[in-house]
CSV table of C-alpha atoms and ligand atoms in Angstrom, one decimal:
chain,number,residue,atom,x,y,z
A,1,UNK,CA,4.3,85.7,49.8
A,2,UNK,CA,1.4,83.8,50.6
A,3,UNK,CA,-1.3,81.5,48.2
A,4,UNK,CA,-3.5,83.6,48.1
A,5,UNK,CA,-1.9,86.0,46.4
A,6,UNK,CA,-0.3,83.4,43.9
A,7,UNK,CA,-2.4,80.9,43.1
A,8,UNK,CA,-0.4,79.6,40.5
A,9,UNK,CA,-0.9,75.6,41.4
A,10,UNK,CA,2.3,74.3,43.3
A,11,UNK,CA,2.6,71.4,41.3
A,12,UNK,CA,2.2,73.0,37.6
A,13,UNK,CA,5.1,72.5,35.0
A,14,UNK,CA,6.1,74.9,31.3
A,15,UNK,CA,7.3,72.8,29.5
A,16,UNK,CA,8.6,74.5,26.2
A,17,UNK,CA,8.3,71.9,24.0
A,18,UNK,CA,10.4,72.7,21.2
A,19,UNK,CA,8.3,71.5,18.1
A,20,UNK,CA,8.6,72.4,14.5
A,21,UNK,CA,5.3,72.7,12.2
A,22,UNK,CA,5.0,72.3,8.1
A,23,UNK,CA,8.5,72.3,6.6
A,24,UNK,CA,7.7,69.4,4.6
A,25,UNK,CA,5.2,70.7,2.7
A,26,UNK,CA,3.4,73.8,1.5
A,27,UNK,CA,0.2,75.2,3.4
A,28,UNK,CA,-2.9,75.4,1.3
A,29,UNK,CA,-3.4,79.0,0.8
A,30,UNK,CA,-7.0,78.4,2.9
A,31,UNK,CA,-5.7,75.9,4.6
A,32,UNK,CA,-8.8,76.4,7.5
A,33,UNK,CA,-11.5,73.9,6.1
A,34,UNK,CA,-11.0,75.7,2.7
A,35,UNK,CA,-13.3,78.5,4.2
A,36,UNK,CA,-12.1,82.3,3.4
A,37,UNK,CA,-13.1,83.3,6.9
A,38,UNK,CA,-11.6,81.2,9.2
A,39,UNK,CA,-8.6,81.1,7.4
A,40,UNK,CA,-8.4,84.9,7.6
A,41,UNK,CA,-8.9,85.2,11.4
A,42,UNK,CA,-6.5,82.7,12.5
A,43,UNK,CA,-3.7,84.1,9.8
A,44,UNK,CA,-4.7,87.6,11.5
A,45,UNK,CA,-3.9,86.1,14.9
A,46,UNK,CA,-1.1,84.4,13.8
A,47,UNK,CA,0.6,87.8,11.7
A,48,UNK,CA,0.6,89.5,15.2
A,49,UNK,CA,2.3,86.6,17.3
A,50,UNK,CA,6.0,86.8,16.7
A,51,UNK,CA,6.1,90.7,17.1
A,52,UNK,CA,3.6,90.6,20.0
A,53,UNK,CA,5.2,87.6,21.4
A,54,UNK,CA,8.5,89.3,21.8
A,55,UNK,CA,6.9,92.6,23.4
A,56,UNK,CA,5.5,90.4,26.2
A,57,UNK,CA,8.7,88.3,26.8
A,58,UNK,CA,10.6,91.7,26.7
A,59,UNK,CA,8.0,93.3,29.0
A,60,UNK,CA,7.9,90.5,31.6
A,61,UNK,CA,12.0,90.1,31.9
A,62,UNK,CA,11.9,94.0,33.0
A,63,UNK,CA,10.6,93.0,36.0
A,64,UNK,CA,13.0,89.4,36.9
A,65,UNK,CA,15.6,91.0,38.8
A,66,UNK,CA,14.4,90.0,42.5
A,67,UNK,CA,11.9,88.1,41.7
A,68,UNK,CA,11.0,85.2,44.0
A,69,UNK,CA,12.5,81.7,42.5
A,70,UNK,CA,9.5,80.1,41.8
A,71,UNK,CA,8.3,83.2,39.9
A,72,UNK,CA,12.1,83.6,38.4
A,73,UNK,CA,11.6,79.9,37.4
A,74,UNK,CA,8.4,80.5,35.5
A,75,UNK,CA,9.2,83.7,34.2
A,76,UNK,CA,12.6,81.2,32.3
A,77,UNK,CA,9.8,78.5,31.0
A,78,UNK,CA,7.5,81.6,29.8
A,79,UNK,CA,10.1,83.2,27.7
A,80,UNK,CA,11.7,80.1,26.1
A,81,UNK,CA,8.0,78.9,25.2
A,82,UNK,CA,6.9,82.4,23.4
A,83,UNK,CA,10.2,82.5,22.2
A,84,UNK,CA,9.4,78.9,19.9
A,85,UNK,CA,6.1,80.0,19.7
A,86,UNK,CA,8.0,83.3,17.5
A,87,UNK,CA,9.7,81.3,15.6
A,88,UNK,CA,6.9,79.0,14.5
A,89,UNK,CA,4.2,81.6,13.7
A,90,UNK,CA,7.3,83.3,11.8
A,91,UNK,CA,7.5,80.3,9.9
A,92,UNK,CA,3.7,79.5,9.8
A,93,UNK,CA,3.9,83.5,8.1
A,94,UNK,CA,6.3,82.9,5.5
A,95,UNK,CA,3.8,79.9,4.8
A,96,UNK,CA,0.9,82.2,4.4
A,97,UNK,CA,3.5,84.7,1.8
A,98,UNK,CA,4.0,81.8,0.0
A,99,UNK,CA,0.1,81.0,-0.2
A,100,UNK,CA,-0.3,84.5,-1.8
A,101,UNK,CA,-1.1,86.7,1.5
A,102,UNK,CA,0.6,90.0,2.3
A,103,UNK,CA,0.2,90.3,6.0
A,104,UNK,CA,2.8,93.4,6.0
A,105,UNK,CA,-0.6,95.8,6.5
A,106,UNK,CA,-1.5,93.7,9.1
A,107,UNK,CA,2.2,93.4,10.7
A,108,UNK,CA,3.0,96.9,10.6
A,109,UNK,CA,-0.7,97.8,12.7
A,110,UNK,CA,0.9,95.6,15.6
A,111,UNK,CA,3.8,98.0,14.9
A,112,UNK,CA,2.3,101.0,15.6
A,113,UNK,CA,0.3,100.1,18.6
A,114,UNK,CA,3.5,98.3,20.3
A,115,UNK,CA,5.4,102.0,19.8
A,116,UNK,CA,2.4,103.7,21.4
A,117,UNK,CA,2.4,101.4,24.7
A,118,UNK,CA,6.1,101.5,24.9
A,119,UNK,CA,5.6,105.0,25.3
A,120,UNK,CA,4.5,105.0,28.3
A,121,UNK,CA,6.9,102.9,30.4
A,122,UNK,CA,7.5,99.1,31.6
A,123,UNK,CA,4.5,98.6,34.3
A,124,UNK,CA,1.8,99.6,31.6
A,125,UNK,CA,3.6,97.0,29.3
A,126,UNK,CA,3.5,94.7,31.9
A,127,UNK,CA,-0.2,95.0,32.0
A,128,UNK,CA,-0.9,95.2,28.6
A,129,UNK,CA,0.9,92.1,28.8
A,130,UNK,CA,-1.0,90.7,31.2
A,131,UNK,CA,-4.5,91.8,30.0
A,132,UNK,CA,-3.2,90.3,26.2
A,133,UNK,CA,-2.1,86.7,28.0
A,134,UNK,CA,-5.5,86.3,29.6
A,135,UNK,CA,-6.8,86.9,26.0
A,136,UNK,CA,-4.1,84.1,24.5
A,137,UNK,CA,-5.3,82.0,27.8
A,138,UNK,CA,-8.8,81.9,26.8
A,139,UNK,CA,-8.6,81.8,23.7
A,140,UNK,CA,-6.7,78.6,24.0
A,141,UNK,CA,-8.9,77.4,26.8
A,142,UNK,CA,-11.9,77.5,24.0
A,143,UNK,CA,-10.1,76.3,21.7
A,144,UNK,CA,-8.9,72.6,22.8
A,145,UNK,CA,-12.5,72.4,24.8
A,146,UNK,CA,-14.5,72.8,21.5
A,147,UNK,CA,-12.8,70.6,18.3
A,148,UNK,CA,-15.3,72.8,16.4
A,149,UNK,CA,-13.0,75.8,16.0
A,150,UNK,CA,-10.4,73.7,14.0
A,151,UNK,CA,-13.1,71.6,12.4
A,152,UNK,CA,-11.9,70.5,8.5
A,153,UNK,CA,-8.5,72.6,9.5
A,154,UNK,CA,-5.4,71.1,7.7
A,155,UNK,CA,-3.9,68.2,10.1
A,156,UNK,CA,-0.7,69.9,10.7
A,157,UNK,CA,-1.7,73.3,11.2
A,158,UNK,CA,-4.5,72.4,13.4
A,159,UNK,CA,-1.4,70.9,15.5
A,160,UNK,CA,0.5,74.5,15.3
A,161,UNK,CA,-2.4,75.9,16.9
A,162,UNK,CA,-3.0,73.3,19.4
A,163,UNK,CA,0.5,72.8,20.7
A,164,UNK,CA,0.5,77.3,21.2
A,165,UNK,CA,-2.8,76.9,22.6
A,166,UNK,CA,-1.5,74.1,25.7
A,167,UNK,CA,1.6,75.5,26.4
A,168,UNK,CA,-0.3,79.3,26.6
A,169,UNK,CA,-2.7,77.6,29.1
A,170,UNK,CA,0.9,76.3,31.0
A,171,UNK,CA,2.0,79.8,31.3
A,172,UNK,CA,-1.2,81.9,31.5
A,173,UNK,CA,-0.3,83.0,35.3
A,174,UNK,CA,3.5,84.2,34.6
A,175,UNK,CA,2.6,87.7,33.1
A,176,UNK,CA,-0.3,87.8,36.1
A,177,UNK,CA,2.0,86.8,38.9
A,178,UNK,CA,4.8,89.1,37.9
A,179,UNK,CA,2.3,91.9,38.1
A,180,UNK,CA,1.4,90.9,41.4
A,181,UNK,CA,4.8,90.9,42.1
A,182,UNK,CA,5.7,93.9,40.5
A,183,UNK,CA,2.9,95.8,42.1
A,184,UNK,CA,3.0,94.7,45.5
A,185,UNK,CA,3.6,98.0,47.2
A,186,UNK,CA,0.6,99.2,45.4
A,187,UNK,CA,-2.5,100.0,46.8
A,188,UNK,CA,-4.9,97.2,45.8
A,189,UNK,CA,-7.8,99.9,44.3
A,190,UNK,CA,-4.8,101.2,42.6
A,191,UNK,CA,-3.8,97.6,41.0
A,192,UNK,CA,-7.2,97.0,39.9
A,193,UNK,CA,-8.2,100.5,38.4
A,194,UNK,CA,-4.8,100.1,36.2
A,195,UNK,CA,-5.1,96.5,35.0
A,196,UNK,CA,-9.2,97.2,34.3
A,197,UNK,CA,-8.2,100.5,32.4
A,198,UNK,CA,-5.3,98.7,30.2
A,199,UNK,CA,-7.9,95.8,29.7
A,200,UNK,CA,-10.2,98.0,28.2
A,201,UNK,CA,-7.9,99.6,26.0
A,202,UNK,CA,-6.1,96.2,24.6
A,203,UNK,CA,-9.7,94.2,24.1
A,204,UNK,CA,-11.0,97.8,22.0
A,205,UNK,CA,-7.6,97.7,20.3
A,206,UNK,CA,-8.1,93.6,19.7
A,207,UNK,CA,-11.5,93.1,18.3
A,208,UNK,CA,-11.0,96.4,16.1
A,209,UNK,CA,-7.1,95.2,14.4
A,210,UNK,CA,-8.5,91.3,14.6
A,211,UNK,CA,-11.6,92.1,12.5
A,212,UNK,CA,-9.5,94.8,10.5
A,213,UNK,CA,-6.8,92.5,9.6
A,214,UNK,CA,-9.3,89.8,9.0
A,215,UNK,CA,-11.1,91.2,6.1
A,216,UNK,CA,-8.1,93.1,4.7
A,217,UNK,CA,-7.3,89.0,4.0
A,218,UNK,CA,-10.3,87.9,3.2
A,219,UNK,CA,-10.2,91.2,1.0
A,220,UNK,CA,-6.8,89.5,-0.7
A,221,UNK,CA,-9.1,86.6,-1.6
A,222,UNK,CA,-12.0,88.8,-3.2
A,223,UNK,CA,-14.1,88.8,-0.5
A,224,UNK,CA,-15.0,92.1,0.4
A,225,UNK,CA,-18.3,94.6,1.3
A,226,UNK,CA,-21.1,92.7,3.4
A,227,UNK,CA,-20.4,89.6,1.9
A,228,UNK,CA,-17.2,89.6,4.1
A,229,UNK,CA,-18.5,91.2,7.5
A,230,UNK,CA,-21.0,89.0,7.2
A,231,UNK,CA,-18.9,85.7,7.2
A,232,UNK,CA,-16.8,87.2,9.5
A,233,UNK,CA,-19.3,88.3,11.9
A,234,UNK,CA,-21.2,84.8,11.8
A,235,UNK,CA,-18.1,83.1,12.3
A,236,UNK,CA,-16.7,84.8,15.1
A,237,UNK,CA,-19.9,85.8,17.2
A,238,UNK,CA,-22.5,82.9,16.0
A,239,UNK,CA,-20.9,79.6,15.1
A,240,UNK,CA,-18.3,78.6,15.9
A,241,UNK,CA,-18.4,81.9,17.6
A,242,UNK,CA,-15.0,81.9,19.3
A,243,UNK,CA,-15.2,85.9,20.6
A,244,UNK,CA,-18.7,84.8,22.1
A,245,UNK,CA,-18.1,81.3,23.7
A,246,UNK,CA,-14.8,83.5,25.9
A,247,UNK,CA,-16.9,86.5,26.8
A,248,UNK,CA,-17.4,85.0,30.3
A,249,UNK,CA,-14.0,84.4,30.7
A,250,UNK,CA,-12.9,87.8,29.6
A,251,UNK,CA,-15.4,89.6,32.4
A,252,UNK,CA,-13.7,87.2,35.2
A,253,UNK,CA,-10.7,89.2,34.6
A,254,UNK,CA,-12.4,92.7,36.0
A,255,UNK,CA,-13.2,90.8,39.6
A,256,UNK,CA,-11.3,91.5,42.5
A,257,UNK,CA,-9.8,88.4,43.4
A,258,UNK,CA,-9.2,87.4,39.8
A,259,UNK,CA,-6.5,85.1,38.8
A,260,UNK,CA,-5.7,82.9,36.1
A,261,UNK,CA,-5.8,79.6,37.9
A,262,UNK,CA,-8.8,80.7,40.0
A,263,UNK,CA,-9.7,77.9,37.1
A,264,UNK,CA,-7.4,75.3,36.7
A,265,UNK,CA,-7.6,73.9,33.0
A,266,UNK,CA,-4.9,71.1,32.4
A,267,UNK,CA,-7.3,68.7,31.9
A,268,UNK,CA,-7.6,70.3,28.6
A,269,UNK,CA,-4.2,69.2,27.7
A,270,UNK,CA,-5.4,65.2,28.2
A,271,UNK,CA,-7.1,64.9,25.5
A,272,UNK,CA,-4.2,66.3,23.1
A,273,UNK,CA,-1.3,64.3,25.3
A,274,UNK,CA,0.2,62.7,21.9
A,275,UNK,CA,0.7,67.2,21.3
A,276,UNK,CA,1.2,68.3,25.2
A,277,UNK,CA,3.9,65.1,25.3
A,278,UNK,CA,6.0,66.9,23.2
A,279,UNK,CA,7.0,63.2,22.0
A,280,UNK,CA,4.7,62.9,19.3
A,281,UNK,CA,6.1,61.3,16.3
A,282,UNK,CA,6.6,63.6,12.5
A,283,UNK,CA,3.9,62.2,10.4
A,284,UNK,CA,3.7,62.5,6.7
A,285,UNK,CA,1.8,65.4,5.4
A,286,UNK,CA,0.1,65.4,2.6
A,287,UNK,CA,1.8,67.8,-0.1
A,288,UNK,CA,-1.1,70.4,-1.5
A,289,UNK,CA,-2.3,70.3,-4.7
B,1,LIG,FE1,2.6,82.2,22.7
B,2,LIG,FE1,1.6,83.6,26.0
């Protein structure tokens, strides 16, 4: 296997950094900056993670039998990392039920879609993984490059999100690489017709449940008709305008010779060492009013 077909850098590490996140106090119920909308999208995301984490760690280990050692090694850091990430966002749920949200609407749509792809058998799981990891990649990427997505975010929840959001930029080539590897008897047109057709599906399935599940929240805090696409809307497409500020990133996927460290973005994790550390001390958090 040559580097050109695995450009995962030589020299990159997953750490899992096994952190916990708000057990000393309660979460304010908009805990995002006290704004319905951003509290809503990032509780959206977060509702899907320990299901859709799972599927991905479950879809990836189908294929570790053989695998080379370096990938076998990666595949290890990858699964122990979602794994935490699981058990957090579970917990960072139970926080949000305690707030007042029901997010079992929102939990049993992830549900439904994971039955359908497991349908139709491990190497389109393994690309829906793949196609859902380069979302959870850039996503991250956009995320620690620009404080103003967590901007007036609650200290220790914008940590949460910012410890998933390094350690998903350590491991954003594993799915990638274990497709490659998976695959590698394919034809290359073949490769790339399957992973563009899956992409398509997952980002239609993505923005439609993410926006759904976003104002069936923001619905739970009487938000609702225009008011609530609008906010919505503004917020995800104008400013901060997370879905717009990754477009570019998404397209990249559909070249060719696409790869996940075609850009290589640990210097991202710099500027949160005290988080990407793992050492950081347990500061007090304020208990909400
Ligand atoms: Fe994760
Ligand atoms: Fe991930």
């Amino acid at each position: 296997m040559t580097a050109t077909i695995l450009p995962t850098p030589a020299d990159l590490s997953i750490t899992p950094r096994d952190r916990r996140f708000g057990r000393d106090a309660a979460t304010p119920r908009l805990w995002h900056g006290g704004r319905v909308e951003a509290t809503a999208i990032y509780n959206a995301l977060s509702a899907t993670f320990p299901i859709g984490e799972a599927y991905f760690v479950e879809s990836v280990r189908k294929f570790r039998e053989g695998a080379p050692p370096k990938l076998a090694e990666e595949i290890k850091g990858f699964t122990t990392q979602e794994a935490i990430h699981s058990r957090e966002h579970d917990a960072f749920n139970k926080r949000a039920a305690d707030a007042g949200y029901d997010l079992s609407k929102l939990e049993a749509q992830v549900e439904k879609r994971l039955a359908v792809a497991r349908e139709r058998g491990p190497y389109a799981n393994l690309a829906a993984t793949m196609a859902l990891e380069h979302f959870t990649a850039i996503l991250a990427h956009q995320l620690l490059a620009n404080p103003q997505h967590l901007k007036g975010a609650e200290p220790e929840t914008a940590d949460l999100w910012r410890w998933h959001a390094i350690e998903e930029i350590e491991h954003k080539g594993v799915a990638y690489d274990t497709w490659l590897w998976a695959t590698r008897d394919w034809p290359r047109f073949k490769r790339w017709k399957v992973k563009t057709k899956v992409m398509m599906y997952v980002t239609r399935n993505f923005v439609v449940d993410r926006t759904a599940g976003s104002l069936e929240l923001m619905r739970q805090d009487g938000v609702i008709g225009l008011k609530a696409w609008w906010l919505l809307l503004a917020y995800l497409w104008v400013r901060p305008g997370m879905f717009r500020k990754i477009a570019g990133a998404w397209l990249k996927f559909f070249l060719p010779l696409f790869h996940p460290w075609n850009e290589d973005d640990r210097h991202l994790l710099g500027a949160y060492a005290r988080i990407a550390s793992g050492t950081e001390p347990k500061r007090k958090v304020r208990r909400a009013a």
